[in-house]
mmCIF file of C-alpha atoms and ligand atoms in Angstrom:
data_model
loop_
_atom_site.group_PDB
_atom_site.id
_atom_site.type_symbol
_atom_site.label_atom_id
_atom_site.label_comp_id
_atom_site.label_asym_id
_atom_site.label_seq_id
_atom_site.Cartn_x
_atom_site.Cartn_y
_atom_site.Cartn_z
ATOM 1 C CA LEU A 22 1.810 -1.597 -16.185
ATOM 2 C CA ASP A 23 4.562 -3.086 -18.274
ATOM 3 C CA ALA A 24 3.064 -5.865 -20.425
ATOM 4 C CA ALA A 25 6.039 -8.236 -20.037
ATOM 5 C CA ILE A 26 5.985 -8.028 -16.221
ATOM 6 C CA VAL A 27 2.220 -8.587 -16.150
ATOM 7 C CA GLU A 28 2.491 -11.562 -18.500
ATOM 8 C CA ALA A 29 5.293 -13.096 -16.396
ATOM 9 C CA ALA A 30 3.066 -12.781 -13.318
ATOM 10 C CA ARG A 31 0.113 -14.304 -15.159
ATOM 11 C CA VAL A 32 2.134 -17.316 -16.360
ATOM 12 C CA ALA A 33 3.585 -17.909 -12.888
ATOM 13 C CA LEU A 34 0.254 -17.494 -11.110
ATOM 14 C CA TRP A 35 -1.908 -19.578 -13.448
ATOM 15 C CA PRO A 36 -1.139 -23.016 -11.928
ATOM 16 C CA ALA A 37 -1.917 -21.602 -8.460
ATOM 17 C CA ILE A 38 -5.202 -20.169 -9.739
ATOM 18 C CA ASP A 39 -6.147 -23.528 -11.276
ATOM 19 C CA ALA A 40 -5.192 -25.405 -8.106
ATOM 20 C CA HIS A 41 -7.094 -22.912 -5.978
ATOM 21 C CA ILE A 42 -10.276 -23.285 -8.022
ATOM 22 C CA ARG A 43 -10.026 -27.078 -7.906
ATOM 23 C CA GLY A 44 -9.037 -27.356 -4.253
ATOM 24 C CA SER A 45 -10.925 -24.655 -2.366
ATOM 25 C CA VAL A 46 -14.422 -23.716 -1.421
ATOM 26 C CA PRO A 47 -15.554 -20.447 -3.078
ATOM 27 C CA ASN A 48 -15.263 -17.715 -0.431
ATOM 28 C CA ARG A 49 -16.772 -14.757 -2.340
ATOM 29 C CA GLY A 50 -20.003 -16.321 -3.600
ATOM 30 C CA PRO A 51 -20.556 -19.155 -6.130
ATOM 31 C CA GLY A 52 -17.560 -19.640 -8.432
ATOM 32 C CA ARG A 53 -15.632 -16.785 -6.753
ATOM 33 C CA PHE A 54 -12.406 -16.962 -4.838
ATOM 34 C CA PHE A 55 -10.283 -14.423 -3.045
ATOM 35 C CA PHE A 56 -6.794 -15.516 -2.218
ATOM 36 C CA PRO A 57 -3.736 -13.689 -0.938
ATOM 37 C CA MET A 58 -1.178 -13.114 -3.681
ATOM 38 C CA PRO A 59 2.253 -14.668 -3.197
ATOM 39 C CA PHE A 60 5.201 -12.295 -2.782
ATOM 40 C CA GLU A 61 7.537 -14.551 -4.733
ATOM 41 C CA PRO A 62 8.585 -12.954 -8.012
ATOM 42 C CA PRO A 63 7.414 -12.832 -10.743
ATOM 43 C CA CYS A 64 3.926 -12.937 -9.146
ATOM 44 C CA PHE A 65 5.093 -9.982 -7.078
ATOM 45 C CA SER A 66 7.091 -7.132 -8.532
ATOM 46 C CA THR A 67 7.964 -3.751 -7.077
ATOM 47 C CA ALA A 68 6.621 -2.442 -10.402
ATOM 48 C CA PHE A 69 3.147 -3.446 -9.171
ATOM 49 C CA MET A 70 3.259 -2.018 -5.663
ATOM 50 C CA PHE A 71 5.424 1.039 -6.263
ATOM 51 C CA ASN A 72 4.191 2.332 -9.599
ATOM 52 C CA PRO A 73 5.089 6.057 -9.497
ATOM 53 C CA GLU A 74 1.934 7.223 -11.270
ATOM 54 C CA VAL A 75 -0.328 5.151 -9.028
ATOM 55 C CA LEU A 76 1.514 6.306 -5.909
ATOM 56 C CA ALA A 77 1.086 9.916 -7.030
ATOM 57 C CA VAL A 78 -2.690 9.332 -6.955
ATOM 58 C CA VAL A 79 -2.445 7.480 -3.620
ATOM 59 C CA ARG A 80 -0.594 10.475 -2.122
ATOM 60 C CA ILE A 81 -3.251 12.884 -3.374
ATOM 61 C CA MET A 82 -5.953 10.706 -1.795
ATOM 62 C CA LEU A 83 -4.229 9.617 1.427
ATOM 63 C CA GLY A 84 -1.371 12.050 2.032
ATOM 64 C CA GLU A 85 2.280 11.077 2.512
ATOM 65 C CA ARG A 86 1.747 8.661 5.421
ATOM 66 C CA TYR A 87 0.261 5.597 3.759
ATOM 67 C CA VAL A 88 1.014 1.867 3.684
ATOM 68 C CA ALA A 89 0.026 -1.058 1.460
ATOM 69 C CA ASP A 90 -1.811 -3.648 3.585
ATOM 70 C CA GLN A 91 -3.407 -5.986 1.030
ATOM 71 C CA TRP A 92 -1.975 -7.903 -1.914
ATOM 72 C CA GLY A 93 -4.645 -10.232 -3.188
ATOM 73 C CA CYS A 94 -6.415 -11.719 -6.155
ATOM 74 C CA ASP A 95 -10.124 -12.066 -6.905
ATOM 75 C CA VAL A 96 -10.793 -14.909 -9.303
ATOM 76 C CA CYS A 97 -14.190 -15.497 -10.790
ATOM 77 C CA ALA A 98 -14.663 -18.787 -12.554
ATOM 78 C CA GLU A 99 -17.304 -20.878 -14.242
ATOM 79 C CA GLY A 100 -20.503 -20.949 -12.203
ATOM 80 C CA SER A 101 -20.124 -17.422 -10.868
ATOM 81 C CA ALA A 102 -23.239 -15.300 -10.747
ATOM 82 C CA HIS A 103 -23.846 -11.602 -10.159
ATOM 83 C CA GLN A 104 -22.557 -10.696 -6.723
ATOM 84 C CA GLY A 105 -24.752 -8.535 -4.561
ATOM 85 C CA VAL A 106 -23.578 -4.923 -4.780
ATOM 86 C CA HIS A 107 -21.185 -4.302 -1.919
ATOM 87 C CA VAL A 108 -18.353 -2.184 -0.593
ATOM 88 C CA ASP A 109 -14.858 -3.453 0.170
ATOM 89 C CA TYR A 110 -14.118 -2.494 3.737
ATOM 90 C CA ARG A 111 -15.001 -3.962 7.047
ATOM 91 C CA ARG A 112 -14.776 -1.171 9.592
ATOM 92 C CA PRO A 113 -15.890 2.411 9.195
ATOM 93 C CA LEU A 114 -13.712 4.881 11.049
ATOM 94 C CA PHE A 115 -16.392 5.447 13.681
ATOM 95 C CA GLU A 116 -18.739 2.461 14.055
ATOM 96 C CA GLU A 117 -21.454 4.730 15.482
ATOM 97 C CA LEU A 118 -21.318 7.055 12.458
ATOM 98 C CA PRO A 119 -20.771 4.724 9.515
ATOM 99 C CA ASP A 120 -21.941 7.281 6.953
ATOM 100 C CA LEU A 121 -19.819 10.155 8.214
ATOM 101 C CA ARG A 122 -18.282 11.862 5.168
ATOM 102 C CA VAL A 123 -14.542 12.085 5.712
ATOM 103 C CA PRO A 124 -11.592 12.233 3.342
ATOM 104 C CA ALA A 125 -10.540 8.867 1.944
ATOM 105 C CA TYR A 126 -8.425 6.785 4.295
ATOM 106 C CA MET A 127 -8.068 3.790 1.975
ATOM 107 C CA ILE A 128 -7.932 3.241 -1.746
ATOM 108 C CA VAL A 129 -7.962 0.055 -3.821
ATOM 109 C CA VAL A 130 -5.829 -0.420 -6.898
ATOM 110 C CA ASN A 131 -6.795 -3.302 -9.179
ATOM 111 C CA PHE A 132 -5.085 -4.533 -12.273
ATOM 112 C CA SER A 133 -5.843 -7.318 -14.646
ATOM 113 C CA LEU A 134 -3.515 -10.142 -15.599
ATOM 114 C CA ALA A 135 -5.678 -11.124 -18.573
ATOM 115 C CA PRO A 136 -8.308 -9.236 -20.595
ATOM 116 C CA ILE A 137 -11.447 -8.456 -18.620
ATOM 117 C CA GLY A 138 -14.395 -8.041 -20.958
ATOM 118 C CA ARG A 139 -18.158 -8.180 -21.180
ATOM 119 C CA ALA A 140 -18.081 -11.911 -20.418
ATOM 120 C CA ASP A 141 -16.312 -11.583 -17.061
ATOM 121 C CA GLY A 142 -16.377 -7.989 -15.915
ATOM 122 C CA ILE A 143 -16.733 -6.016 -12.748
ATOM 123 C CA GLU A 144 -19.454 -3.365 -12.425
ATOM 124 C CA ILE A 145 -19.150 -0.179 -10.383
ATOM 125 C CA ALA A 146 -21.735 2.416 -9.350
ATOM 126 C CA PRO A 147 -19.888 5.699 -9.964
ATOM 127 C CA GLU A 148 -19.943 8.236 -7.151
ATOM 128 C CA SER A 149 -21.972 5.929 -4.892
ATOM 129 C CA HIS A 150 -19.211 6.365 -2.261
ATOM 130 C CA LEU A 151 -20.454 9.933 -1.798
ATOM 131 C CA LEU A 152 -23.895 8.847 -0.535
ATOM 132 C CA PRO A 153 -25.018 7.275 2.748
ATOM 133 C CA ARG A 154 -24.887 3.512 2.208
ATOM 134 C CA GLU A 155 -28.676 2.899 2.344
ATOM 135 C CA HIS A 156 -29.298 5.687 -0.183
ATOM 136 C CA ALA A 157 -26.566 4.391 -2.447
ATOM 137 C CA ILE A 158 -27.972 0.851 -2.420
ATOM 138 C CA ALA A 159 -31.514 2.147 -3.066
ATOM 139 C CA ALA A 160 -30.232 4.331 -5.937
ATOM 140 C CA VAL A 161 -28.459 1.382 -7.562
ATOM 141 C CA GLN A 162 -31.462 -0.915 -7.097
ATOM 142 C CA ALA A 163 -33.783 1.694 -8.663
ATOM 143 C CA ASP A 164 -31.253 2.249 -11.480
ATOM 144 C CA ARG A 165 -30.873 5.924 -10.569
ATOM 145 C CA ILE A 166 -27.141 5.148 -10.445
ATOM 146 C CA PRO A 167 -26.535 2.717 -13.322
ATOM 147 C CA LEU A 168 -23.772 0.178 -12.770
ATOM 148 C CA GLU A 169 -20.917 0.683 -15.218
ATOM 149 C CA LEU A 170 -19.044 -2.297 -16.597
ATOM 150 C CA VAL A 171 -15.279 -1.853 -16.279
ATOM 151 C CA LEU A 172 -13.300 -3.380 -19.136
ATOM 152 C CA LEU A 173 -9.571 -3.860 -18.637
ATOM 153 C CA ASP A 174 -6.718 -4.993 -20.829
ATOM 154 C CA PRO A 175 -3.806 -6.798 -19.188
ATOM 155 C CA GLY A 176 -1.865 -4.269 -17.117
ATOM 156 C CA ASP A 177 -4.648 -1.673 -17.106
ATOM 157 C CA ILE A 178 -5.105 -0.150 -13.689
ATOM 158 C CA LEU A 179 -8.392 0.537 -11.963
ATOM 159 C CA ILE A 180 -8.156 2.853 -8.947
ATOM 160 C CA ARG A 181 -11.326 2.839 -6.914
ATOM 161 C CA HIS A 182 -12.703 4.086 -3.662
ATOM 162 C CA PRO A 183 -13.600 0.968 -1.640
ATOM 163 C CA TRP A 184 -16.820 2.624 -0.490
ATOM 164 C CA ALA A 185 -18.086 2.740 -4.087
ATOM 165 C CA LEU A 186 -20.697 0.012 -4.575
ATOM 166 C CA HIS A 187 -19.655 -2.637 -7.046
ATOM 167 C CA ARG A 188 -20.207 -6.286 -7.944
ATOM 168 C CA GLY A 189 -18.556 -8.964 -10.003
ATOM 169 C CA SER A 190 -20.621 -10.067 -12.979
ATOM 170 C CA PRO A 191 -20.915 -13.722 -14.090
ATOM 171 C CA ASN A 192 -17.956 -15.242 -15.877
ATOM 172 C CA VAL A 193 -19.113 -16.844 -19.125
ATOM 173 C CA SER A 194 -15.753 -16.499 -20.869
ATOM 174 C CA GLY A 195 -14.784 -20.149 -20.419
ATOM 175 C CA ARG A 196 -11.636 -19.354 -18.405
ATOM 176 C CA PRO A 197 -10.941 -18.084 -14.888
ATOM 177 C CA ARG A 198 -10.637 -14.306 -14.613
ATOM 178 C CA PRO A 199 -8.091 -12.958 -12.111
ATOM 179 C CA LEU A 200 -8.206 -9.385 -10.836
ATOM 180 C CA VAL A 201 -5.249 -8.432 -8.661
ATOM 181 C CA SER A 202 -5.732 -5.952 -5.841
ATOM 182 C CA ILE A 203 -3.501 -3.762 -3.709
ATOM 183 C CA ARG A 204 -5.002 -1.744 -0.920
ATOM 184 C CA TYR A 205 -3.306 1.391 0.392
ATOM 185 C CA VAL A 206 -4.474 2.868 3.688
ATOM 186 C CA ARG A 207 -3.500 5.828 5.826
ATOM 187 C CA ARG A 208 -0.819 4.599 8.206
ATOM 188 C CA TRP A 209 -3.020 4.882 11.295
ATOM 189 C CA TYR A 210 -5.831 2.731 9.831
ATOM 190 C CA SER A 211 -5.948 -1.021 10.295
ATOM 191 C CA ASP A 212 -8.776 -3.535 9.965
ATOM 192 C CA GLY A 213 -7.129 -6.856 9.065
ATOM 193 C CA SER A 214 -9.982 -7.464 6.660
ATOM 194 C CA ARG A 215 -8.244 -9.753 4.174
ATOM 195 C CA GLU A 216 -5.791 -12.599 4.481
ATOM 196 C CA VAL A 217 -2.252 -11.715 3.374
ATOM 197 C CA SER A 218 0.817 -13.785 2.505
ATOM 198 C CA THR A 219 4.193 -13.560 4.222
ATOM 199 C CA VAL A 220 6.977 -11.709 2.424
ATOM 200 C CA PRO A 221 9.984 -14.044 1.971
ATOM 201 C CA ALA A 222 13.168 -12.720 3.604
ATOM 202 C CA ALA A 223 14.986 -12.539 0.243
ATOM 203 C CA VAL A 224 12.233 -10.371 -1.247
ATOM 204 C CA TRP A 225 12.163 -8.138 1.836
ATOM 205 C CA ASN A 226 15.953 -7.736 1.832
ATOM 206 C CA ALA A 227 15.897 -6.657 -1.804
ATOM 207 C CA LEU A 228 13.530 -3.747 -1.088
ATOM 208 C CA THR A 229 14.748 -0.236 -0.393
ATOM 209 C CA ASP A 230 14.157 1.319 3.063
ATOM 210 C CA GLU A 231 11.562 3.569 1.475
ATOM 211 C CA GLN A 232 9.708 0.584 -0.015
ATOM 212 C CA ARG A 233 9.841 -1.381 3.257
ATOM 213 C CA ALA A 234 8.316 1.580 5.064
ATOM 214 C CA VAL A 235 5.251 1.276 2.805
ATOM 215 C CA MET A 236 4.772 -2.517 3.189
ATOM 216 C CA ARG A 237 2.559 -3.607 6.092
ATOM 217 C CA PHE A 238 2.837 -7.374 5.680
ATOM 218 C CA PRO A 239 4.262 -10.209 7.766
ATOM 219 C CA VAL A 240 7.903 -10.844 6.880
ATOM 220 C CA ALA A 241 9.705 -14.208 7.118
ATOM 221 C CA THR A 242 12.799 -14.110 9.301
ATOM 222 C CA THR A 243 14.855 -16.578 7.255
HETATM 223 O O1 LIG B 26 -13.664 -10.012 -8.996
HETATM 224 C C1 LIG B 26 -14.701 -9.384 -9.098
HETATM 225 O O2 LIG B 26 -15.402 -9.442 -10.097
HETATM 226 C C2 LIG B 26 -15.160 -8.529 -7.959
HETATM 227 C C3 LIG B 26 -14.951 -9.234 -6.670
HETATM 228 C C4 LIG B 26 -15.408 -8.433 -5.498
HETATM 229 O O3 LIG B 26 -15.753 -7.285 -5.584
HETATM 230 C C5 LIG B 26 -15.416 -9.092 -4.184
HETATM 231 O O4 LIG B 26 -15.393 -10.315 -4.109
HETATM 232 O O5 LIG B 26 -15.477 -8.337 -3.189
#
């Protein structure tokens, strides 16, 4: 992603991140906060949600009929510990067959606003989304699938299958570490699993019809 746009978002978001850490109860484990990203520019930019190269990958994974249904930020701060390894979705397609192997129907795109390094990283178990959940967890616990630390520079993009096991590692960098997320899902899938912000009318009105068709978010009327 363009460095200047990412930096503008970081500068605009930082006070909200600070206020959130001071004023809220961690909701993703000790020292960890998820909050819905605002749609006010420059925190939001069409360059983030409609990046042509990312959308080319989304189309390969999900087909032409997809929508974005999450725009959020995971912040890990001082006091965070290793999360338990987990997946990022709430409802399998068929509750009675949670391990049924089907083509992807959602994909998560993360990008960093600030450098993400060894002191505040996120670890992913590659290919663990291909295994039944119990097997995947056992393989990670026995180190048969080693967790890989993902290091990101500002604007680097991480595209991941939400079924892949992962965990945030402790933040010992001395500053909060934000990781922005966009989730794209096939149009027919919905699980309301994360809180989302409302799109201001002015932002909505500035989008093209094609962009609006991809945005599944509440929109302000005035
Ligand atoms: O921000 C991170 O390090 C990962 C957070 C995460 O995976 C979660 O809270 O579900």
